[in-house]
PDB file of C-alpha atoms in Angstrom:
ATOM      1  CA  VAL A   1      32.960  36.126 -47.639  1.00 51.00           C
ATOM      2  CA  GLU A   2      34.418  39.152 -45.940  1.00 51.00           C
ATOM      3  CA  GLN A   3      37.590  39.257 -43.906  1.00 51.00           C
ATOM      4  CA  GLU A   4      37.920  41.042 -40.555  1.00 50.00           C
ATOM      5  CA  SER A   5      41.181  42.802 -39.776  1.00 52.00           C
ATOM      6  CA  ARG A   6      42.261  42.799 -36.144  1.00 50.00           C
ATOM      7  CA  GLU A   7      44.182  46.028 -36.696  1.00 52.00           C
ATOM      8  CA  ASN A   8      41.008  47.794 -37.910  1.00 52.00           C
ATOM      9  CA  CYS A   9      38.885  46.732 -34.964  1.00 54.00           C
ATOM     10  CA  SER A  10      38.483  49.542 -32.399  1.00 46.00           C
ATOM     11  CA  LEU A  11      36.773  47.092 -29.946  1.00 43.00           C
ATOM     12  CA  HIS A  12      39.408  44.331 -30.143  1.00 45.00           C
ATOM     13  CA  HIS A  13      40.567  44.896 -26.569  1.00 46.00           C
ATOM     14  CA  ILE A  14      36.990  44.776 -25.146  1.00 43.00           C
ATOM     15  CA  ASN A  15      35.975  41.101 -24.893  1.00 47.00           C
ATOM     16  CA  GLU A  16      32.320  41.736 -24.096  1.00 51.00           C
ATOM     17  CA  GLY A  17      31.625  44.135 -26.958  1.00 61.00           C
ATOM     18  CA  CYS A  18      33.798  42.815 -29.784  1.00 74.00           C
ATOM     19  CA  PRO A  19      32.189  40.323 -32.140  1.00 69.00           C
ATOM     20  CA  THR A  20      35.641  39.225 -33.328  1.00 70.00           C
ATOM     21  CA  ARG A  21      36.683  38.365 -29.813  1.00 73.00           C
ATOM     22  CA  MET A  22      33.364  36.570 -29.221  1.00 74.00           C
ATOM     23  CA  CYS A  23      34.106  34.272 -32.115  1.00 73.00           C
ATOM     24  CA  GLN A  24      37.759  33.828 -31.158  1.00 69.00           C
ATOM     25  CA  LEU A  25      36.699  32.809 -27.630  1.00 70.00           C
ATOM     26  CA  GLY A  26      33.936  30.496 -28.871  1.00 69.00           C
ATOM     27  CA  TRP A  27      30.998  32.430 -27.409  1.00 73.00           C
ATOM     28  CA  VAL A  28      27.461  31.856 -28.767  1.00 73.00           C
ATOM     29  CA  PRO A  29      25.746  35.083 -27.649  1.00 77.00           C
ATOM     30  CA  ARG A  30      22.320  34.415 -29.241  1.00 84.00           C
ATOM     31  CA  ARG A  31      19.559  31.987 -28.449  1.00 91.00           C
ATOM     32  CA  LEU A  32      19.248  29.750 -31.543  1.00 94.00           C
ATOM     33  CA  LEU A  33      16.694  26.981 -32.036  1.00 93.00           C
ATOM     34  CA  VAL A  34      16.975  23.926 -34.266  1.00 93.00           C
ATOM     35  CA  CYS A  35      13.558  22.775 -35.445  1.00 92.00           C
ATOM     36  CA  HIS A  36      11.809  20.900 -38.248  1.00 93.00           C
ATOM     37  CA  LEU A  37      10.568  23.558 -40.647  1.00 88.00           C
ATOM     38  CA  ASP A  38       8.637  21.638 -43.308  1.00 85.00           C
ATOM     39  CA  SER A  39       9.006  18.600 -45.598  1.00 80.00           C
ATOM     40  CA  ALA A  40      10.906  20.548 -48.303  1.00 78.00           C
ATOM     41  CA  ARG A  41      13.535  22.181 -46.063  1.00 79.00           C
ATOM     42  CA  GLY A  42      13.700  19.634 -43.222  1.00 85.00           C
ATOM     43  CA  TYR A  43      15.512  20.915 -40.182  1.00 90.00           C
ATOM     44  CA  GLY A  44      16.770  24.469 -39.858  1.00 93.00           C
ATOM     45  CA  VAL A  45      17.714  27.168 -37.374  1.00 96.00           C
ATOM     46  CA  VAL A  46      15.438  29.979 -36.171  1.00 97.00           C
ATOM     47  CA  ALA A  47      16.256  32.995 -34.041  1.00 97.00           C
ATOM     48  CA  GLY A  48      15.155  32.484 -30.443  1.00 96.00           C
ATOM     49  CA  GLU A  49      15.353  36.219 -29.905  1.00 96.00           C
ATOM     50  CA  ARG A  50      15.533  39.451 -31.964  1.00 96.00           C
ATOM     51  CA  ILE A  51      18.911  39.868 -33.637  1.00 95.00           C
ATOM     52  CA  SER A  52      20.015  43.326 -34.872  1.00 94.00           C
ATOM     53  CA  ARG A  53      21.768  43.957 -38.165  1.00 94.00           C
ATOM     54  CA  ALA A  54      25.530  43.257 -38.042  1.00 90.00           C
ATOM     55  CA  GLN A  55      25.400  41.308 -34.762  1.00 90.00           C
ATOM     56  CA  PHE A  56      27.523  38.208 -34.422  1.00 90.00           C
ATOM     57  CA  VAL A  57      25.225  35.157 -34.435  1.00 93.00           C
ATOM     58  CA  CYS A  58      27.508  32.067 -34.228  1.00 92.00           C
ATOM     59  CA  GLU A  59      30.726  30.535 -35.427  1.00 90.00           C
ATOM     60  CA  TYR A  60      30.894  27.849 -38.155  1.00 91.00           C
ATOM     61  CA  VAL A  61      32.568  24.900 -36.441  1.00 90.00           C
ATOM     62  CA  GLY A  62      33.851  21.681 -37.927  1.00 90.00           C
ATOM     63  CA  GLU A  63      36.946  19.690 -38.728  1.00 90.00           C
ATOM     64  CA  LEU A  64      39.719  21.615 -40.457  1.00 88.00           C
ATOM     65  CA  ARG A  65      40.687  19.673 -43.557  1.00 87.00           C
ATOM     66  CA  THR A  66      42.845  20.410 -46.559  1.00 85.00           C
ATOM     67  CA  ARG A  67      40.785  21.262 -49.608  1.00 85.00           C
ATOM     68  CA  GLN A  68      41.785  17.923 -51.211  1.00 86.00           C
ATOM     69  CA  GLN A  69      40.762  15.929 -48.136  1.00 87.00           C
ATOM     70  CA  ALA A  70      37.401  17.750 -48.007  1.00 86.00           C
ATOM     71  CA  HIS A  71      36.642  17.138 -51.710  1.00 83.00           C
ATOM     72  CA  ARG A  72      37.621  13.455 -51.372  1.00 86.00           C
ATOM     73  CA  ARG A  73      35.315  13.087 -48.364  1.00 84.00           C
ATOM     74  CA  GLU A  74      32.470  14.815 -50.184  1.00 79.00           C
ATOM     75  CA  LYS A  75      32.703  12.378 -53.084  1.00 79.00           C
ATOM     76  CA  GLU A  76      32.861   9.401 -50.719  1.00 80.00           C
ATOM     77  CA  ARG A  77      29.562  10.614 -49.176  1.00 75.00           C
ATOM     78  CA  GLY A  78      27.735  10.434 -52.464  1.00 62.00           C
ATOM     79  CA  GLY A  79      28.781  13.121 -54.899  1.00 55.00           C
ATOM     80  CA  GLU A  80      30.016  16.654 -55.226  1.00 50.00           C
ATOM     81  CA  HIS A  81      26.897  18.188 -53.763  1.00 49.00           C
ATOM     82  CA  GLY A  82      26.459  16.737 -50.284  1.00 52.00           C
ATOM     83  CA  LEU A  83      23.906  17.600 -47.677  1.00 59.00           C
ATOM     84  CA  VAL A  84      26.422  19.520 -45.529  1.00 66.00           C
ATOM     85  CA  TYR A  85      27.840  22.919 -46.441  1.00 75.00           C
ATOM     86  CA  LEU A  86      31.646  22.835 -46.582  1.00 83.00           C
ATOM     87  CA  HIS A  87      33.167  26.272 -46.084  1.00 87.00           C
ATOM     88  CA  ASP A  88      36.378  26.937 -48.004  1.00 86.00           C
ATOM     89  CA  ILE A  89      38.743  29.326 -46.183  1.00 86.00           C
ATOM     90  CA  GLU A  90      40.153  31.980 -48.508  1.00 81.00           C
ATOM     91  CA  GLY A  91      43.942  32.039 -49.043  1.00 71.00           C
ATOM     92  CA  GLN A  92      46.930  29.823 -48.368  1.00 69.00           C
ATOM     93  CA  TYR A  93      48.132  28.955 -44.841  1.00 71.00           C
ATOM     94  CA  GLU A  94      51.406  27.462 -43.695  1.00 68.00           C
ATOM     95  CA  SER A  95      51.545  24.384 -41.545  1.00 63.00           C
ATOM     96  CA  VAL A  96      52.789  25.043 -38.029  1.00 62.00           C
ATOM     97  CA  ASP A  97      56.189  23.464 -38.749  1.00 61.00           C
ATOM     98  CA  GLY A  98      56.548  25.640 -41.840  1.00 63.00           C
ATOM     99  CA  THR A  99      57.131  22.660 -44.167  1.00 56.00           C
ATOM    100  CA  SER A 100      54.039  23.135 -46.348  1.00 59.00           C
ATOM    101  CA  SER A 101      51.194  25.462 -47.151  1.00 65.00           C
ATOM    102  CA  GLY A 102      47.744  24.824 -48.512  1.00 76.00           C
ATOM    103  CA  GLU A 103      44.090  25.664 -48.787  1.00 84.00           C
ATOM    104  CA  TYR A 104      41.721  24.601 -46.035  1.00 87.00           C
ATOM    105  CA  THR A 105      38.025  23.762 -45.627  1.00 89.00           C
ATOM    106  CA  ILE A 106      35.735  23.522 -42.603  1.00 91.00           C
ATOM    107  CA  ASP A 107      33.768  20.268 -42.661  1.00 90.00           C
ATOM    108  CA  PRO A 108      31.052  19.976 -39.977  1.00 89.00           C
ATOM    109  CA  THR A 109      29.888  16.498 -41.024  1.00 84.00           C
ATOM    110  CA  HIS A 110      31.189  14.630 -37.968  1.00 84.00           C
ATOM    111  CA  TYR A 111      31.961  17.484 -35.577  1.00 87.00           C
ATOM    112  CA  GLY A 112      30.097  20.747 -35.686  1.00 87.00           C
ATOM    113  CA  ASN A 113      27.616  23.062 -33.906  1.00 89.00           C
ATOM    114  CA  VAL A 114      24.233  24.631 -34.603  1.00 91.00           C
ATOM    115  CA  ALA A 115      25.646  26.399 -37.710  1.00 92.00           C
ATOM    116  CA  ARG A 116      25.746  23.112 -39.637  1.00 90.00           C
ATOM    117  CA  MET A 117      21.946  23.115 -39.573  1.00 92.00           C
ATOM    118  CA  LEU A 118      21.627  26.476 -41.398  1.00 93.00           C
ATOM    119  CA  ASN A 119      19.672  26.174 -44.642  1.00 92.00           C
ATOM    120  CA  HIS A 120      20.379  27.899 -47.970  1.00 91.00           C
ATOM    121  CA  CYS A 121      18.445  30.916 -49.197  1.00 93.00           C
ATOM    122  CA  CYS A 122      19.236  33.132 -52.234  1.00 92.00           C
ATOM    123  CA  GLU A 123      18.305  36.109 -49.976  1.00 95.00           C
ATOM    124  CA  PRO A 124      20.147  35.067 -46.815  1.00 96.00           C
ATOM    125  CA  THR A 125      19.741  36.549 -43.341  1.00 97.00           C
ATOM    126  CA  LEU A 126      23.397  35.867 -42.401  1.00 96.00           C
ATOM    127  CA  THR A 127      26.770  36.419 -44.033  1.00 94.00           C
ATOM    128  CA  ALA A 128      30.099  34.699 -43.346  1.00 92.00           C
ATOM    129  CA  VAL A 129      33.091  36.732 -42.134  1.00 89.00           C
ATOM    130  CA  GLU A 130      36.563  35.188 -41.820  1.00 87.00           C
ATOM    131  CA  ILE A 131      38.074  36.282 -38.536  1.00 84.00           C
ATOM    132  CA  PRO A 132      41.846  36.096 -38.105  1.00 80.00           C
ATOM    133  CA  MET A 133      43.152  34.325 -35.050  1.00 73.00           C
ATOM    134  CA  ASP A 134      45.629  35.703 -32.531  1.00 66.00           C
ATOM    135  CA  GLU A 135      49.246  34.727 -33.256  1.00 63.00           C
ATOM    136  CA  ASN A 136      49.348  32.677 -30.007  1.00 58.00           C
ATOM    137  CA  SER A 137      46.073  30.823 -30.689  1.00 56.00           C
ATOM    138  CA  ALA A 138      45.221  27.339 -29.429  1.00 54.00           C
ATOM    139  CA  SER A 139      45.218  25.972 -33.000  1.00 55.00           C
ATOM    140  CA  GLU A 140      48.955  26.610 -33.337  1.00 52.00           C
ATOM    141  CA  SER A 141      49.711  24.933 -30.040  1.00 49.00           C
ATOM    142  CA  ALA A 142      47.602  21.948 -31.160  1.00 54.00           C
ATOM    143  CA  GLY A 143      49.714  21.626 -34.339  1.00 58.00           C
ATOM    144  CA  MET A 144      47.085  23.076 -36.680  1.00 66.00           C
ATOM    145  CA  PRO A 145      47.607  25.909 -39.163  1.00 71.00           C
ATOM    146  CA  ASN A 146      46.469  29.258 -37.872  1.00 76.00           C
ATOM    147  CA  VAL A 147      43.613  29.766 -40.321  1.00 83.00           C
ATOM    148  CA  PRO A 148      40.826  32.265 -39.726  1.00 85.00           C
ATOM    149  CA  ARG A 149      37.658  31.225 -37.952  1.00 86.00           C
ATOM    150  CA  VAL A 150      34.307  31.778 -39.711  1.00 90.00           C
ATOM    151  CA  GLY A 151      31.611  33.794 -37.965  1.00 90.00           C
ATOM    152  CA  PHE A 152      28.083  34.406 -39.185  1.00 93.00           C
ATOM    153  CA  PHE A 153      26.725  37.953 -38.829  1.00 92.00           C
ATOM    154  CA  ALA A 154      23.191  39.293 -39.395  1.00 95.00           C
ATOM    155  CA  LEU A 155      22.731  41.057 -42.752  1.00 96.00           C
ATOM    156  CA  ARG A 156      19.600  42.820 -41.486  1.00 96.00           C
ATOM    157  CA  ASP A 157      17.384  42.965 -38.396  1.00 97.00           C
ATOM    158  CA  ILE A 158      15.958  39.467 -37.738  1.00 97.00           C
ATOM    159  CA  ALA A 159      12.773  38.842 -35.770  1.00 98.00           C
ATOM    160  CA  ALA A 160      12.448  36.171 -33.094  1.00 97.00           C
ATOM    161  CA  GLY A 161      11.138  32.993 -34.760  1.00 96.00           C
ATOM    162  CA  GLU A 162      12.523  33.946 -38.220  1.00 96.00           C
ATOM    163  CA  GLU A 163      14.648  31.323 -40.016  1.00 96.00           C
ATOM    164  CA  LEU A 164      18.371  31.991 -40.138  1.00 97.00           C
ATOM    165  CA  CYS A 165      19.939  31.061 -43.506  1.00 96.00           C
ATOM    166  CA  ILE A 166      23.047  31.550 -45.613  1.00 94.00           C
ATOM    167  CA  ASP A 167      23.842  31.518 -49.321  1.00 91.00           C
ATOM    168  CA  PHE A 168      25.629  28.275 -50.031  1.00 86.00           C
ATOM    169  CA  ASN A 169      27.012  29.738 -53.283  1.00 81.00           C
ATOM    170  CA  PRO A 170      27.455  33.480 -52.590  1.00 79.00           C
ATOM    171  CA  ASN A 171      29.876  34.125 -55.423  1.00 72.00           C
ATOM    172  CA  ASN A 172      27.268  33.277 -58.072  1.00 63.00           C
ATOM    173  CA  SER A 173      24.636  35.980 -58.491  1.00 57.00           C
ATOM    174  CA  SER A 174      21.696  35.509 -60.833  1.00 50.00           C
ATOM    175  CA  ALA A 175      23.380  38.003 -63.163  1.00 48.00           C
ATOM    176  CA  SER A 176      26.546  35.920 -63.440  1.00 49.00           C
ATOM    177  CA  MET A 177      25.009  32.433 -63.440  1.00 52.00           C
ATOM    178  CA  GLN A 178      27.945  30.060 -63.585  1.00 58.00           C
ATOM    179  CA  LEU A 179      26.071  27.308 -61.815  1.00 53.00           C
ATOM    180  CA  LYS A 180      26.218  23.729 -63.086  1.00 63.00           C
ATOM    181  CA  LYS A 181      22.434  23.417 -62.633  1.00 68.00           C
ATOM    182  CA  VAL A 182      22.655  20.119 -60.775  1.00 71.00           C
ATOM    183  CA  VAL A 183      20.667  20.861 -57.581  1.00 77.00           C
ATOM    184  CA  ARG A 184      17.487  22.903 -57.929  1.00 81.00           C
ATOM    185  CA  CYS A 185      16.836  25.648 -55.338  1.00 85.00           C
ATOM    186  CA  ASP A 186      13.515  25.745 -53.589  1.00 83.00           C
ATOM    187  CA  CYS A 187      14.246  28.580 -51.156  1.00 87.00           C
ATOM    188  CA  GLY A 188      11.184  30.576 -52.246  1.00 87.00           C
ATOM    189  CA  ALA A 189      13.018  33.948 -52.201  1.00 91.00           C
ATOM    190  CA  ARG A 190      11.798  36.649 -54.600  1.00 93.00           C
ATOM    191  CA  ARG A 191      15.220  36.745 -56.224  1.00 90.00           C
ATOM    192  CA  CYS A 192      15.858  33.013 -56.168  1.00 90.00           C
ATOM    193  CA  LYS A 193      18.722  31.953 -58.539  1.00 85.00           C
ATOM    194  CA  GLY A 194      16.857  28.747 -59.326  1.00 84.00           C
ATOM    195  CA  TRP A 195      19.864  26.476 -58.657  1.00 79.00           C
ATOM    196  CA  LEU A 196      22.075  25.770 -55.636  1.00 76.00           C
ATOM    197  CA  TYR A 197      24.906  24.367 -57.757  1.00 71.00           C
TER     198      TYR A 197
END
């Protein structure tokens, strides 16, 4: 997961051209299609148009939960390795009233968007970037901590009709296999790690 710095963005003031602003404003600038791929992968997301390398594709939307709440929910749903990708936000964030700080997770199980349908692949087409919010963001006025939003960006040029996918476990490369070997990976990539978790 990369982090975008608002200060380093030369396009920050230009809403139409800045991928950071697109994410902050909730825009979905690409045509994305949810469809049934096959019996092994089930549903997934394919590009409805050509997407160029480094273009913003969509935001990862869901309920903002503390890390403890998210892990408790995951276990209640049937184990550590649920069917929905939970995205842990890097770092500690203070509550709006300043009384506590903690780690947060985005959980799209009950509320989400097209991004919750992205499948895993060991050679993903998209990468996650944490995008900081403006200091006067709507999340603060709603009583939520001002954590970054998560946007998915194209790692390479993607053809129309090609599946969009992410690496559910990007910090574990095949060279540093620290996976528990609980859920087998069937992504079919040339450099498949063999295991999701």
